[in-house]
Amino acid sequence: MPLFNPEFSELLLPTSFTHWHDESFVEAGGQIETDTNAGLAYGAEIYQNPAALNDSFSFRKLLTAGSYNLSVLTVLTSSVGKLKLEIDGILAFDDMDLYSSSVVLNGILQRTITIPTDGLHEFKFTVFSKNAASSNYYFSGRKIWARKI
């Protein structure tokens, strides 16, 4: 929720956010499912099922314009895809490869993103490809968060 600064008569928008993947809106593909898994941070695995090329999900956040460090808490394994992110329909990145030959239950991948204007922004993630060694297109994520640089 934006805060009002009476001294400057302006809205103060957030400079960070946290998003839980089970609250994502499915844009395309299977439904979001949650399984209990004590080995994972927060005790849950959250993924779209069935996994398919071009599965996508979105959410919206109010933010101040600027550069941000974006982090994704995910499972890195041999059955996952590559993610791209579009912010308000503009490509932010398309190089987040979740593949690993050995399982990493609590992997954190990071990218720098730019929020061009103050306001409400749509974040749309899509599994657009997969590593040649990967057997499927899953994205198993729990938490996505960003902090202004």
Short mmCIF file of C-alpha atoms in Angstrom, two decimals:
data_model
loop_
_atom_site.label_atom_id
_atom_site.label_comp_id
_atom_site.label_asym_id
_atom_site.label_seq_id
_atom_site.Cartn_x
_atom_site.Cartn_y
_atom_site.Cartn_z
CA MET A 1 0.00 0.00 0.00
CA PRO A 2 1.45 3.41 -0.95
CA LEU A 3 2.14 5.82 1.88
CA PHE A 4 1.44 9.53 1.71
CA ASN A 5 4.21 11.93 2.67
CA PRO A 6 2.45 15.15 3.76
CA GLU A 7 5.72 17.10 3.81
CA PHE A 8 6.19 16.61 0.06
CA SER A 9 2.55 16.00 -0.98
CA GLU A 10 3.46 12.87 -2.92
CA LEU A 11 2.79 9.15 -2.86
CA LEU A 12 5.65 6.98 -1.69
CA LEU A 13 5.55 3.72 -3.64
CA PRO A 14 7.31 0.55 -2.46
CA THR A 15 10.95 -0.11 -3.31
CA SER A 16 10.71 -3.86 -2.77
CA PHE A 17 8.28 -6.76 -2.97
CA THR A 18 7.88 -10.42 -2.06
CA HIS A 19 5.64 -12.72 -4.11
CA TRP A 20 4.64 -16.28 -3.22
CA HIS A 21 4.22 -18.41 -6.35
CA ASP A 22 1.05 -20.13 -5.11
CA GLU A 23 -0.63 -16.69 -5.45
CA SER A 24 0.37 -16.35 -9.12
CA PHE A 25 -2.21 -16.06 -11.88
CA VAL A 26 -1.87 -18.77 -14.56
CA GLU A 27 -1.62 -17.11 -17.98
CA ALA A 28 -1.11 -20.36 -19.94
CA GLY A 29 -0.65 -24.02 -19.06
CA GLY A 30 -1.45 -26.28 -16.17
CA GLN A 31 -2.80 -25.28 -12.81
CA ILE A 32 -0.54 -24.28 -9.93
CA GLU A 33 -0.13 -27.12 -7.43
CA THR A 34 1.50 -27.22 -4.02
CA ASP A 35 3.11 -30.31 -2.46
CA THR A 36 4.56 -30.56 1.03
CA ASN A 37 8.32 -31.14 1.00
CA ALA A 38 10.22 -30.75 4.28
CA GLY A 39 13.54 -30.47 2.40
CA LEU A 40 12.54 -27.19 0.80
CA ALA A 41 12.60 -23.73 2.33
CA TYR A 42 9.07 -22.95 3.56
CA GLY A 43 8.22 -26.68 3.35
CA ALA A 44 6.44 -26.61 -0.01
CA GLU A 45 7.03 -27.18 -3.70
CA ILE A 46 4.91 -24.99 -6.01
CA TYR A 47 4.69 -25.70 -9.74
CA GLN A 48 2.40 -25.73 -12.78
CA ASN A 49 1.14 -29.19 -13.69
CA PRO A 50 1.32 -30.63 -16.28
CA ALA A 51 4.53 -28.89 -17.31
CA ALA A 52 4.67 -27.67 -20.91
CA LEU A 53 6.55 -25.34 -23.21
CA ASN A 54 5.19 -21.77 -22.86
CA ASP A 55 3.62 -22.28 -19.44
CA SER A 56 3.31 -18.81 -17.98
CA PHE A 57 2.19 -17.06 -14.82
CA SER A 58 1.89 -13.45 -13.74
CA PHE A 59 1.39 -11.11 -10.83
CA ARG A 60 1.25 -7.34 -10.31
CA LYS A 61 3.19 -5.12 -7.94
CA LEU A 62 3.26 -1.40 -7.11
CA LEU A 63 6.83 -0.10 -7.36
CA THR A 64 8.97 3.01 -7.60
CA ALA A 65 10.91 3.39 -10.86
CA GLY A 66 14.53 2.24 -10.80
CA SER A 67 16.89 -0.73 -10.95
CA TYR A 68 16.16 -3.77 -8.78
CA ASN A 69 17.85 -7.01 -7.77
CA LEU A 70 15.28 -9.75 -8.49
CA SER A 71 15.68 -13.14 -6.78
CA VAL A 72 13.88 -16.43 -7.47
CA LEU A 73 13.85 -19.26 -4.90
CA THR A 74 13.55 -22.42 -6.98
CA VAL A 75 14.51 -26.07 -7.39
CA LEU A 76 17.34 -26.61 -9.86
CA THR A 77 17.16 -30.10 -11.38
CA SER A 78 17.17 -32.11 -14.62
CA SER A 79 13.44 -31.72 -15.47
CA VAL A 80 13.05 -27.94 -15.54
CA GLY A 81 12.97 -25.26 -18.21
CA LYS A 82 14.33 -21.81 -18.91
CA LEU A 83 12.42 -18.72 -17.73
CA LYS A 84 11.96 -15.36 -19.32
CA LEU A 85 10.42 -12.33 -17.64
CA GLU A 86 8.37 -9.60 -19.26
CA ILE A 87 7.49 -6.50 -17.26
CA ASP A 88 4.49 -4.67 -18.69
CA GLY A 89 4.98 -6.60 -21.94
CA ILE A 90 8.67 -5.62 -22.33
CA LEU A 91 11.35 -8.33 -22.13
CA ALA A 92 13.42 -7.96 -18.94
CA PHE A 93 15.49 -11.15 -19.40
CA ASP A 94 15.38 -14.52 -21.17
CA ASP A 95 18.39 -16.31 -19.76
CA MET A 96 17.30 -17.94 -16.48
CA ASP A 97 18.21 -21.61 -16.97
CA LEU A 98 16.94 -23.74 -14.07
CA TYR A 99 18.72 -26.92 -15.22
CA SER A 100 21.17 -28.76 -12.97
CA SER A 101 22.41 -32.34 -13.35
CA SER A 102 22.19 -32.72 -9.56
CA VAL A 103 19.22 -31.55 -7.49
CA VAL A 104 19.56 -28.20 -5.70
CA LEU A 105 16.46 -27.88 -3.51
CA ASN A 106 16.85 -24.25 -2.46
CA GLY A 107 18.58 -22.54 -5.36
CA ILE A 108 18.41 -18.76 -5.61
CA LEU A 109 18.87 -17.23 -9.06
CA GLN A 110 19.22 -13.47 -9.45
CA ARG A 111 18.89 -10.90 -12.20
CA THR A 112 18.93 -7.11 -12.37
CA ILE A 113 15.70 -5.63 -13.73
CA THR A 114 14.54 -2.10 -14.50
CA ILE A 115 11.19 -0.62 -13.56
CA PRO A 116 10.81 2.33 -15.97
CA THR A 117 8.01 4.27 -14.24
CA ASP A 118 6.34 4.59 -10.85
CA GLY A 119 3.11 2.61 -10.55
CA LEU A 120 1.49 -0.80 -10.93
CA HIS A 121 3.50 -3.27 -13.02
CA GLU A 122 2.71 -6.71 -14.41
CA PHE A 123 5.39 -9.39 -14.10
CA LYS A 124 4.88 -12.28 -16.53
CA PHE A 125 7.18 -15.30 -16.35
CA THR A 126 7.18 -17.88 -19.17
CA VAL A 127 8.94 -21.23 -19.51
CA PHE A 128 10.07 -20.46 -23.06
CA SER A 129 12.64 -23.20 -23.63
CA LYS A 130 14.73 -25.82 -21.86
CA ASN A 131 18.33 -26.84 -21.59
CA ALA A 132 19.19 -29.54 -24.16
CA ALA A 133 19.95 -31.92 -21.26
CA SER A 134 16.63 -31.25 -19.47
CA SER A 135 13.84 -33.81 -19.66
CA ASN A 136 10.88 -31.42 -19.15
CA TYR A 137 9.61 -27.85 -18.77
CA TYR A 138 8.83 -27.56 -15.05
CA PHE A 139 9.33 -24.43 -12.98
CA SER A 140 9.29 -25.22 -9.29
CA GLY A 141 9.41 -21.93 -7.46
CA ARG A 142 8.25 -20.71 -4.11
CA LYS A 143 9.24 -17.13 -3.66
CA ILE A 144 10.13 -14.23 -5.97
CA TRP A 145 11.37 -11.00 -4.45
CA ALA A 146 13.07 -7.77 -5.46
CA ARG A 147 14.81 -4.88 -3.75
CA LYS A 148 15.72 -1.54 -5.30
CA ILE A 149 19.46 -1.09 -5.89
#
